[in-house]
PDB file of C-alpha atoms and ligand atoms in Angstrom:
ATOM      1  CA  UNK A   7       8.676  -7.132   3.344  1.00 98.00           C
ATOM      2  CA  UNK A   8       8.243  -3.089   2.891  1.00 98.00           C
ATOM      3  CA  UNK A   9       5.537  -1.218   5.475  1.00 98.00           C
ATOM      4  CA  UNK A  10       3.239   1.045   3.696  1.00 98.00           C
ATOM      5  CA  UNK A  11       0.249   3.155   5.868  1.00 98.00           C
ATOM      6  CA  UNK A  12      -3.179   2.769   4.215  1.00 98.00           C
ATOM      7  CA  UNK A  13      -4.315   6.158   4.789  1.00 98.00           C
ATOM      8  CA  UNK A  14      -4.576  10.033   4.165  1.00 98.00           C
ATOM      9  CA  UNK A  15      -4.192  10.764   7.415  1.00 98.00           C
ATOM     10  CA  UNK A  16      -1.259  13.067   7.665  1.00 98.00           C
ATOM     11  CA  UNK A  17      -1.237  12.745  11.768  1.00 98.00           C
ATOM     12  CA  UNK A  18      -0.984   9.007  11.425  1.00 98.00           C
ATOM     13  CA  UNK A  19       1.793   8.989   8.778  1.00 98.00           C
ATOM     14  CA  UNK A  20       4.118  11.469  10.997  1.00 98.00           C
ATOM     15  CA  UNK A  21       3.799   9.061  13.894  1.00 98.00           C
ATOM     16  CA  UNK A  22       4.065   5.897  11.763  1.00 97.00           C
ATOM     17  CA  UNK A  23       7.171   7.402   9.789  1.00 97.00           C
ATOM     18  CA  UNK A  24       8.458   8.277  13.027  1.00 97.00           C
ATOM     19  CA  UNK A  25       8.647   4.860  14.214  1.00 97.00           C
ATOM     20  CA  UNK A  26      11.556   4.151  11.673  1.00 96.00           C
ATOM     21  CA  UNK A  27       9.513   1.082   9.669  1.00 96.00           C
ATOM     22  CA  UNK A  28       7.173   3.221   6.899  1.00 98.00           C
ATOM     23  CA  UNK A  29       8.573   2.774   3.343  1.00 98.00           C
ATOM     24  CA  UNK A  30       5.539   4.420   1.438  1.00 98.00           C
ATOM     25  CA  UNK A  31       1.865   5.426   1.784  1.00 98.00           C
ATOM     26  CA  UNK A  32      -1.127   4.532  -0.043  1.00 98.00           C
ATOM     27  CA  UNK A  33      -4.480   6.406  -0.167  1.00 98.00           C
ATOM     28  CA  UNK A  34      -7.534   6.351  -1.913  1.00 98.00           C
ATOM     29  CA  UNK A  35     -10.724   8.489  -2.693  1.00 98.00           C
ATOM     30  CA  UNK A  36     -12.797   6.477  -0.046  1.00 98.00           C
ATOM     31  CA  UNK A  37      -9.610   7.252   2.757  1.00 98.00           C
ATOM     32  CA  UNK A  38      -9.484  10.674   1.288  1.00 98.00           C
ATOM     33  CA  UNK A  39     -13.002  11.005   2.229  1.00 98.00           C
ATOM     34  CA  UNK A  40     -12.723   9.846   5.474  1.00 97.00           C
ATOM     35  CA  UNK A  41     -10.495  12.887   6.211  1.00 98.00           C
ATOM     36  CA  UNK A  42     -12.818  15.019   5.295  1.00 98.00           C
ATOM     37  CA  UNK A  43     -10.595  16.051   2.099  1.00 98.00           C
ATOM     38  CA  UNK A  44     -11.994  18.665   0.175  1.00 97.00           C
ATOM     39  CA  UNK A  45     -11.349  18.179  -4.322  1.00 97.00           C
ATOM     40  CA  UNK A  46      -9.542  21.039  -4.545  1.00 97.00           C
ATOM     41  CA  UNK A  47      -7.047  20.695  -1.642  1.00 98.00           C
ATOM     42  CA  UNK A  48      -5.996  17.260  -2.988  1.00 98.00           C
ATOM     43  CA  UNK A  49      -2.960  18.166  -4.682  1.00 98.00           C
ATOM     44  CA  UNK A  50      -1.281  20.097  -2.046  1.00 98.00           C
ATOM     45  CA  UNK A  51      -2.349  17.405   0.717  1.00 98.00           C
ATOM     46  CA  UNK A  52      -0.881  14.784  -1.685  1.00 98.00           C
ATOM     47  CA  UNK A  53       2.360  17.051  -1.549  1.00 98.00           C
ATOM     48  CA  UNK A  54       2.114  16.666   2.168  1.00 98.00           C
ATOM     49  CA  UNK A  55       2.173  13.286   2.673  1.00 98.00           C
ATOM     50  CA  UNK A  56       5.213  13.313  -0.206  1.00 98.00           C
ATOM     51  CA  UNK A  57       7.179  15.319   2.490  1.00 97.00           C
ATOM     52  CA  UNK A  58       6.775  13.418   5.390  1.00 97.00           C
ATOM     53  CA  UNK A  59       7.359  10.019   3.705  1.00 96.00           C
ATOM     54  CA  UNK A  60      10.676   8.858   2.315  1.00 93.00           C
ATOM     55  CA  UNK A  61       8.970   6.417  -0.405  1.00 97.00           C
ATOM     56  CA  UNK A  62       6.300   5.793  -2.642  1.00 98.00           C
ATOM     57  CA  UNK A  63       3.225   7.793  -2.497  1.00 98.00           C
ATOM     58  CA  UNK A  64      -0.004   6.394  -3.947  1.00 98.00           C
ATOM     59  CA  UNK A  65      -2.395   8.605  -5.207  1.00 98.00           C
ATOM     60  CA  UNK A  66      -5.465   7.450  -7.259  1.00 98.00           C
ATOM     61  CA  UNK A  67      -7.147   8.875 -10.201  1.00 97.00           C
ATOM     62  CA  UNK A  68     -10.599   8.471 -10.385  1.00 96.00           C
ATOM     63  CA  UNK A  69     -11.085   8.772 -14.246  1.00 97.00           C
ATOM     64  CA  UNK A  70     -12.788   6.003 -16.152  1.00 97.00           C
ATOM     65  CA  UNK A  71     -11.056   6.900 -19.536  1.00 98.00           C
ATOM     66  CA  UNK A  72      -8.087   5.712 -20.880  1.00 98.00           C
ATOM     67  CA  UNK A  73      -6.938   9.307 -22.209  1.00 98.00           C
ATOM     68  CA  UNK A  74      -8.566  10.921 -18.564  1.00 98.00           C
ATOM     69  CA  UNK A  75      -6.422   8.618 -16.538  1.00 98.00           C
ATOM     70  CA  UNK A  76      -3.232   9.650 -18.527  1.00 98.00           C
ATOM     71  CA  UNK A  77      -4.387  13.065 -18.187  1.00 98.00           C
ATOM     72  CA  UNK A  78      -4.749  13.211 -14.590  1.00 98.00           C
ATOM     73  CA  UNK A  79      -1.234  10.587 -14.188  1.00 98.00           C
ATOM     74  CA  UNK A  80       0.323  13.568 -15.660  1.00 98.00           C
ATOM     75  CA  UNK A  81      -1.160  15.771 -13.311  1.00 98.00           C
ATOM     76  CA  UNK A  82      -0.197  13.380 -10.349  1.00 98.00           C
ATOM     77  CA  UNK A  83       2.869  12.844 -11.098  1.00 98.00           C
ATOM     78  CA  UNK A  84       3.924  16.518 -10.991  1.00 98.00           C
ATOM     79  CA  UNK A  85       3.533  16.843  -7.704  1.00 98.00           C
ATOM     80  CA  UNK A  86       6.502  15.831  -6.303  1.00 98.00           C
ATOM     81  CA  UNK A  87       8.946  12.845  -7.441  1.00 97.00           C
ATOM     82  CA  UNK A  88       7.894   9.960  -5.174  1.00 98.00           C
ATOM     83  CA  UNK A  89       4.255  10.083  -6.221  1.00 98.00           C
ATOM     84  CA  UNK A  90       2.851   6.846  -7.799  1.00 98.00           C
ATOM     85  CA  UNK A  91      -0.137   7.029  -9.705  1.00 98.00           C
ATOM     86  CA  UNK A  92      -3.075   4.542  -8.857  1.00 98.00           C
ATOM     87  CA  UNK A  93      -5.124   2.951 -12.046  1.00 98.00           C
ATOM     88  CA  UNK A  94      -7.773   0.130 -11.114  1.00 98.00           C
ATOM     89  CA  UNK A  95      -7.401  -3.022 -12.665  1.00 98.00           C
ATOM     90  CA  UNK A  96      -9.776  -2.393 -15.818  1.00 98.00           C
ATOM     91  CA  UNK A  97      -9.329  -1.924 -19.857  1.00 98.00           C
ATOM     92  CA  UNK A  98      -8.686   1.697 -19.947  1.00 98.00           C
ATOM     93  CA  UNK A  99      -6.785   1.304 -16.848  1.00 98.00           C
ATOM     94  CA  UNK A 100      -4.108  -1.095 -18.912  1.00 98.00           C
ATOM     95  CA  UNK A 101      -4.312   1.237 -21.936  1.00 98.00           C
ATOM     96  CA  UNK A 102      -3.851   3.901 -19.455  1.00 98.00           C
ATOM     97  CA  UNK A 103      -0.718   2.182 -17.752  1.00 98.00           C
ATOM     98  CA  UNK A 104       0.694   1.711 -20.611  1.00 97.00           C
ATOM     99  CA  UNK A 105       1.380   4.914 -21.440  1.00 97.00           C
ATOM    100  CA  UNK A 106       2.249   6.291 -18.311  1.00 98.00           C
ATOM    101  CA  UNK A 107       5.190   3.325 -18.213  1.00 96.00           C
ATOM    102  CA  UNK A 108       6.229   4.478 -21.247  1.00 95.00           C
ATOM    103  CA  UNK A 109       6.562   8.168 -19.965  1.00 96.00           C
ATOM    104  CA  UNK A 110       8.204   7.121 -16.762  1.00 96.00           C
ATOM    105  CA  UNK A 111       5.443   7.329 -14.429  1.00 97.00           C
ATOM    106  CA  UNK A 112       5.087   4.695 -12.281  1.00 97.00           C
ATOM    107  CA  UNK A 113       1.746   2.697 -11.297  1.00 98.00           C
ATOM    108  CA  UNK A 114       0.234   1.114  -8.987  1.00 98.00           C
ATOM    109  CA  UNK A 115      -2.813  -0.959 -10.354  1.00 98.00           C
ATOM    110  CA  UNK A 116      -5.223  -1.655  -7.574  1.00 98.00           C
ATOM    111  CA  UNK A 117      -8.718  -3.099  -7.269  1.00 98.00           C
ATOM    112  CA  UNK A 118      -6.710  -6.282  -8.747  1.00 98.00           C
ATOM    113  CA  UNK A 119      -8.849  -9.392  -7.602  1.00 98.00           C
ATOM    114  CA  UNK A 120      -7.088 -12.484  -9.856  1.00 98.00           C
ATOM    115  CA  UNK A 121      -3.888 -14.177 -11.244  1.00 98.00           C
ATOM    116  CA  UNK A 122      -5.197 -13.004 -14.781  1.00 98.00           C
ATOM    117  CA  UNK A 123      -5.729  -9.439 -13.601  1.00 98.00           C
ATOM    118  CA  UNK A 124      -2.029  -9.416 -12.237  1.00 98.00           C
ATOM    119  CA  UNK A 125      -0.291 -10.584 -14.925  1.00 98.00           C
ATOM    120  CA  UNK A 126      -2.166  -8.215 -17.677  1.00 97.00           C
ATOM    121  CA  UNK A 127      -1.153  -5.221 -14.924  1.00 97.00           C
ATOM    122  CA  UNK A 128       2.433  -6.607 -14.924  1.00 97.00           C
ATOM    123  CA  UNK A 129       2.388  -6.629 -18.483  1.00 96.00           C
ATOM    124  CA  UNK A 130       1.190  -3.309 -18.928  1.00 96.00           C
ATOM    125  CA  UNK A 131       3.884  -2.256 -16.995  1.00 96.00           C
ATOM    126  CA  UNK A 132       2.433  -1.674 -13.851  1.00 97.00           C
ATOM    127  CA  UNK A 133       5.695  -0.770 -10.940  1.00 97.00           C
ATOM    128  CA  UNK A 134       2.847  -2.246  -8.106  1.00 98.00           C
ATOM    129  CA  UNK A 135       0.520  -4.609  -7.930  1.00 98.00           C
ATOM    130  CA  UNK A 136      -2.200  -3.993  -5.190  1.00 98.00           C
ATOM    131  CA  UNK A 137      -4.184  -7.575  -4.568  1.00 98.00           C
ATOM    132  CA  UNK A 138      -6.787  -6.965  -2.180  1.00 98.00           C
ATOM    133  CA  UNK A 139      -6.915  -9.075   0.715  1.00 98.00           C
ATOM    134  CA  UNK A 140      -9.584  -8.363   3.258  1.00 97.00           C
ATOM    135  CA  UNK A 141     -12.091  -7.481   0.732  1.00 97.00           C
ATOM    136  CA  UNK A 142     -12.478 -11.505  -0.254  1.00 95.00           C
ATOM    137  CA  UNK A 143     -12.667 -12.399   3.202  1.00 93.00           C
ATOM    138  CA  UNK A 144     -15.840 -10.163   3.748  1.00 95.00           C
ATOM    139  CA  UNK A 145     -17.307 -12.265   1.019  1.00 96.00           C
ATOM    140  CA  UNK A 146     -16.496 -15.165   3.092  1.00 96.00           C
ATOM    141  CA  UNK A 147     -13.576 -15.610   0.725  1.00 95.00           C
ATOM    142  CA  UNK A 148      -9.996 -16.963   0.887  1.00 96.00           C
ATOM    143  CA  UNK A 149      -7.804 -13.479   0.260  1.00 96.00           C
ATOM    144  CA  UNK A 150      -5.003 -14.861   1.707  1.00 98.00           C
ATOM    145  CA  UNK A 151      -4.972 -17.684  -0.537  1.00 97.00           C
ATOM    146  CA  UNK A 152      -5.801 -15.192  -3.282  1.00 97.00           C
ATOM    147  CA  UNK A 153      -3.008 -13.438  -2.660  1.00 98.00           C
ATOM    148  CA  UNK A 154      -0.480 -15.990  -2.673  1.00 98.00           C
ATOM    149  CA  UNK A 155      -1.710 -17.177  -6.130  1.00 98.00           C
ATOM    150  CA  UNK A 156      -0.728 -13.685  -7.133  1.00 98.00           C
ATOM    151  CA  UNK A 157       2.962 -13.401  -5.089  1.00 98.00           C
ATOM    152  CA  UNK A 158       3.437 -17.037  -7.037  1.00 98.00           C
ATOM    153  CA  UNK A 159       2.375 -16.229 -10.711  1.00 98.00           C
ATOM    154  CA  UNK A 160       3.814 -13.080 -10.858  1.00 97.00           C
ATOM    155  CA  UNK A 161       7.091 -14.419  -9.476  1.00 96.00           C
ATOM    156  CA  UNK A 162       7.351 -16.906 -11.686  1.00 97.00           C
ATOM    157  CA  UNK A 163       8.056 -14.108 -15.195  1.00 95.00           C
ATOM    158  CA  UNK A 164      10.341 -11.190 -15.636  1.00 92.00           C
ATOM    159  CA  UNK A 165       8.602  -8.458 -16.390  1.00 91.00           C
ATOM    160  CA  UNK A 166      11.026  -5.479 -16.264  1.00 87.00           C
ATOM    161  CA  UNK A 167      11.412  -4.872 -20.139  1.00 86.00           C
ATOM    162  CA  UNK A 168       7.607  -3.633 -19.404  1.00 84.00           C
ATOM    163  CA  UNK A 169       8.381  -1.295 -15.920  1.00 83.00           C
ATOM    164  CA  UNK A 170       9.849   1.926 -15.636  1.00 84.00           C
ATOM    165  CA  UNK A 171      13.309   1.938 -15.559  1.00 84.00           C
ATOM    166  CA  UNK A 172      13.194  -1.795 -15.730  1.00 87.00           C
ATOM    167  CA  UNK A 173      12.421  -2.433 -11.925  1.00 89.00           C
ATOM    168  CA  UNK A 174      10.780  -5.531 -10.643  1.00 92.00           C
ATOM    169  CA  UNK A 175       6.866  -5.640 -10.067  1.00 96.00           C
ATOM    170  CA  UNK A 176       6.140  -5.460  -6.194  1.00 97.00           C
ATOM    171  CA  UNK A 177       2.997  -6.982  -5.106  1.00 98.00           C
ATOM    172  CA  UNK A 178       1.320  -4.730  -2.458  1.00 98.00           C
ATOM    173  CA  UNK A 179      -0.794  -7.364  -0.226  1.00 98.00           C
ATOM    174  CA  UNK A 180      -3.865  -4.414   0.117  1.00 98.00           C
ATOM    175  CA  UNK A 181      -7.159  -4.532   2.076  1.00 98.00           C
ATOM    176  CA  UNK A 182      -4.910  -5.793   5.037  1.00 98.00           C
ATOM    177  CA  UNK A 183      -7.235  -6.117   8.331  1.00 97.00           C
ATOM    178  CA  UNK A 184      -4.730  -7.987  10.444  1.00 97.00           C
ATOM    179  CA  UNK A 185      -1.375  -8.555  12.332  1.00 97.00           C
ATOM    180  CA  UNK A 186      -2.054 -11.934  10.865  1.00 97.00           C
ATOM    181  CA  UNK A 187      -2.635 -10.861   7.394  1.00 98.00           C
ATOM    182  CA  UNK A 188       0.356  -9.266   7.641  1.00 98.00           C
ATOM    183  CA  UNK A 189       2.044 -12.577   8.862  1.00 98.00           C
ATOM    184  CA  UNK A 190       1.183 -14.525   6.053  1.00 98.00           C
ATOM    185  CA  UNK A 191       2.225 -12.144   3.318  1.00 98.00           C
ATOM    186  CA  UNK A 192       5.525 -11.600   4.584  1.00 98.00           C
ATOM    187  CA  UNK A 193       5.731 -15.727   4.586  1.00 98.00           C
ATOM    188  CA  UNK A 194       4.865 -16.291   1.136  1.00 98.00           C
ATOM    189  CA  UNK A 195       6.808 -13.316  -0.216  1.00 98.00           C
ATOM    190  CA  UNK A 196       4.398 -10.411  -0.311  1.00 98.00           C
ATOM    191  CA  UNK A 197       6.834  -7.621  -1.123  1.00 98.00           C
ATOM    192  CA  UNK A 198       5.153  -4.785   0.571  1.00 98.00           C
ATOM    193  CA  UNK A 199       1.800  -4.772   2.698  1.00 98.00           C
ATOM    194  CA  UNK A 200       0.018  -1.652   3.190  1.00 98.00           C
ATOM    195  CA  UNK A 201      -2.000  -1.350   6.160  1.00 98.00           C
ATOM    196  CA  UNK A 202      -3.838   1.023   8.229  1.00 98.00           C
ATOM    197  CA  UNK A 203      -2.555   2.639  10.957  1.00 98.00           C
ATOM    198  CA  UNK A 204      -4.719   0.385  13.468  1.00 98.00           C
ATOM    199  CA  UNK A 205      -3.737  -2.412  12.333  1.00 98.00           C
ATOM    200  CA  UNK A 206       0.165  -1.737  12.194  1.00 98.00           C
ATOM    201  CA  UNK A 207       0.046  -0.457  15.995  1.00 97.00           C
ATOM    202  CA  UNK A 208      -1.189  -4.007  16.453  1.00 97.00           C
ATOM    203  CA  UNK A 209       1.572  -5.357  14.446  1.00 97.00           C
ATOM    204  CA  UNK A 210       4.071  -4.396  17.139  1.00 97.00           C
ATOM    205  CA  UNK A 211       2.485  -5.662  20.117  1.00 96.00           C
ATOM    206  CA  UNK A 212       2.014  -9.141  21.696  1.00 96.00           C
ATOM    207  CA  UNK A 213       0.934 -10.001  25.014  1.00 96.00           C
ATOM    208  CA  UNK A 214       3.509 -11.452  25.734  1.00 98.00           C
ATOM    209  CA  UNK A 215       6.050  -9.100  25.441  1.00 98.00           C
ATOM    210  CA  UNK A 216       3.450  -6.966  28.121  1.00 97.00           C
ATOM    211  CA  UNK A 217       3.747  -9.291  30.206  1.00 98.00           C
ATOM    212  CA  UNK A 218       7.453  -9.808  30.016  1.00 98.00           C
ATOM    213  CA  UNK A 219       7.915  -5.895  30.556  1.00 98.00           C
ATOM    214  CA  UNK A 220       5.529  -5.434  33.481  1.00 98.00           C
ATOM    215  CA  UNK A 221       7.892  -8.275  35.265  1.00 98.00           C
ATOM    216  CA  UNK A 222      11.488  -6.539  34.302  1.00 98.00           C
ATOM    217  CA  UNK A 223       9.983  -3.770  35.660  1.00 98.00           C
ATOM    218  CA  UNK A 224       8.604  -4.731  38.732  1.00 98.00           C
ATOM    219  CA  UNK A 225      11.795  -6.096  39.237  1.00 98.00           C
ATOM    220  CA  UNK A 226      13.799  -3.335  38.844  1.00 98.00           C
ATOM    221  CA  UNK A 227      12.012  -1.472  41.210  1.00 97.00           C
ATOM    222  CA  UNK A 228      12.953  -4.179  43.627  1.00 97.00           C
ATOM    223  CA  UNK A 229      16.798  -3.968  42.563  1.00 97.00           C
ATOM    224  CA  UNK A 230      16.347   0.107  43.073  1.00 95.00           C
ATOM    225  CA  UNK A 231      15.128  -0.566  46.709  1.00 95.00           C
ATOM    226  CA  UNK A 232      17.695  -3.279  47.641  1.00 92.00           C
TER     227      UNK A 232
HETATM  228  C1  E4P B   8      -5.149  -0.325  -1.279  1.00 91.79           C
HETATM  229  O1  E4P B   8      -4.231   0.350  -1.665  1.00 91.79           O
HETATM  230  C2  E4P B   8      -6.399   0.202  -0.708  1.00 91.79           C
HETATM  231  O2  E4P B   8      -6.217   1.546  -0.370  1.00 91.79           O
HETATM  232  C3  E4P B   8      -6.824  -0.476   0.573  1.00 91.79           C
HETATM  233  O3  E4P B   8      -5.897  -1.425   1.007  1.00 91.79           O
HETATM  234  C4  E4P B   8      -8.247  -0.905   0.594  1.00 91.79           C
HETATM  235  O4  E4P B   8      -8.530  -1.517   1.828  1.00 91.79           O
HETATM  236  P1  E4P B   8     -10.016  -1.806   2.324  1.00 91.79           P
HETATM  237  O5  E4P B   8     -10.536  -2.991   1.587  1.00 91.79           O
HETATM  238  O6  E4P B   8      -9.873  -2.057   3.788  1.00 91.79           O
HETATM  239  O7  E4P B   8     -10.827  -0.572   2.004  1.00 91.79           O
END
């Protein structure tokens, strides 16, 4: 399974992509926000994050019309090569994925809450898949369960007459809250999760391992004084 940061934060994607694990970034208008991103800077902070990461960039378009979304793909997807353009799972969405597969842009359709919802992005020829996770669970939910009904339908077609350049689909497990979250999608197959930078600092530690280091280095300090 593929690390992607959750975020727009460039200071948290130097210092994740510096830890040799980040294979992509994903943002969205509400983490865009949270930066305090201003409209018209968006472009050249999406180019940003395109520099410091060696993968997939997500960047979302906010339009609700099929032709608007293709419009603004367009737009996206001249801002540097690794940029992926983000579509929510919705009519003109598909319509609007459609095209852009066509063109050679790749997708990545988020918001996507269902099997159904999957399968109609991976036939539009979405390159992504972005089940949410976290975001069922606050509605006292299963999303991990959710989300494995996704890793499993999709898995079980061949959809890359529909991608660009006829790559396989990869599910994104999204809304990710936890180290365990992040467990269980890598165990049923998730092919990416994409997580905020919280959350993947947690991913790397474990008490034990603490505790195990404060010993070999007490101990060493007995060794130096021997
Ligand atoms: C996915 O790409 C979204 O940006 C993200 O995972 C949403 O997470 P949230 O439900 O924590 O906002």
């Amino acid at each position: 399974m593929k690390f992607f940061l959750d975020t727009a934060d460039l200071a948290e994607i130097e210092e994740a992509a510096s830890w040799g694990v980040l294979a992509g970034v994903t943002t969205n208008p509400t983490l865009y926000a949270r930066i305090g991103g201003k409209l018209a800077d968006f472009p050249r902070h999406i180019e940003r994050i395109c520099e410091l990461v060696d993968g997939p960039v997500s960047a979302e378009s906010v339009a609700m019309t099929r032709d608007e979304i293709v419009r603004d793909g367009r737009e996206l997807a001249q801002i540097a090569p690794n940029v992926v353009v983000k579509i929510p799972t919705m009519v003109e969405g598909l319509a609007a994925t459609r095209t852009l597969a066509q063109e050679g842009i790749p997708v990545n359709m988020t918001l996507c809450f269902s099997v159904p919802q999957a399968i109609m992005a991976a036939r539009a020829g979405a390159r992504y898949i972005s089940p949410f996770v976290g975001r069922f669970d606050d509605i006292s939910e299963d999303g991990l369960a959710q989300l494995e009904q996704v890793v499993q339908a999709v898995g079980n077609y061949d959809f890359s007459e529909n991608t660009v350049g006829g790559q396989r689909v990869e599910i994104i497990a999204a809304s990710v809250r936890s180290a365990h979250h992040v467990a269980q999608a890598a165990l049923m197959g998730a092919d990416i999760a994409t997580v905020p930078f919280a959350t993947l600092k947690k991913c790397v530690q474990h008490p034990l391992t603490d505790r195990g280091l404060d010993a070999f280095l007490k101990d060493w300090e007995k060794v130096q004084k021997a």
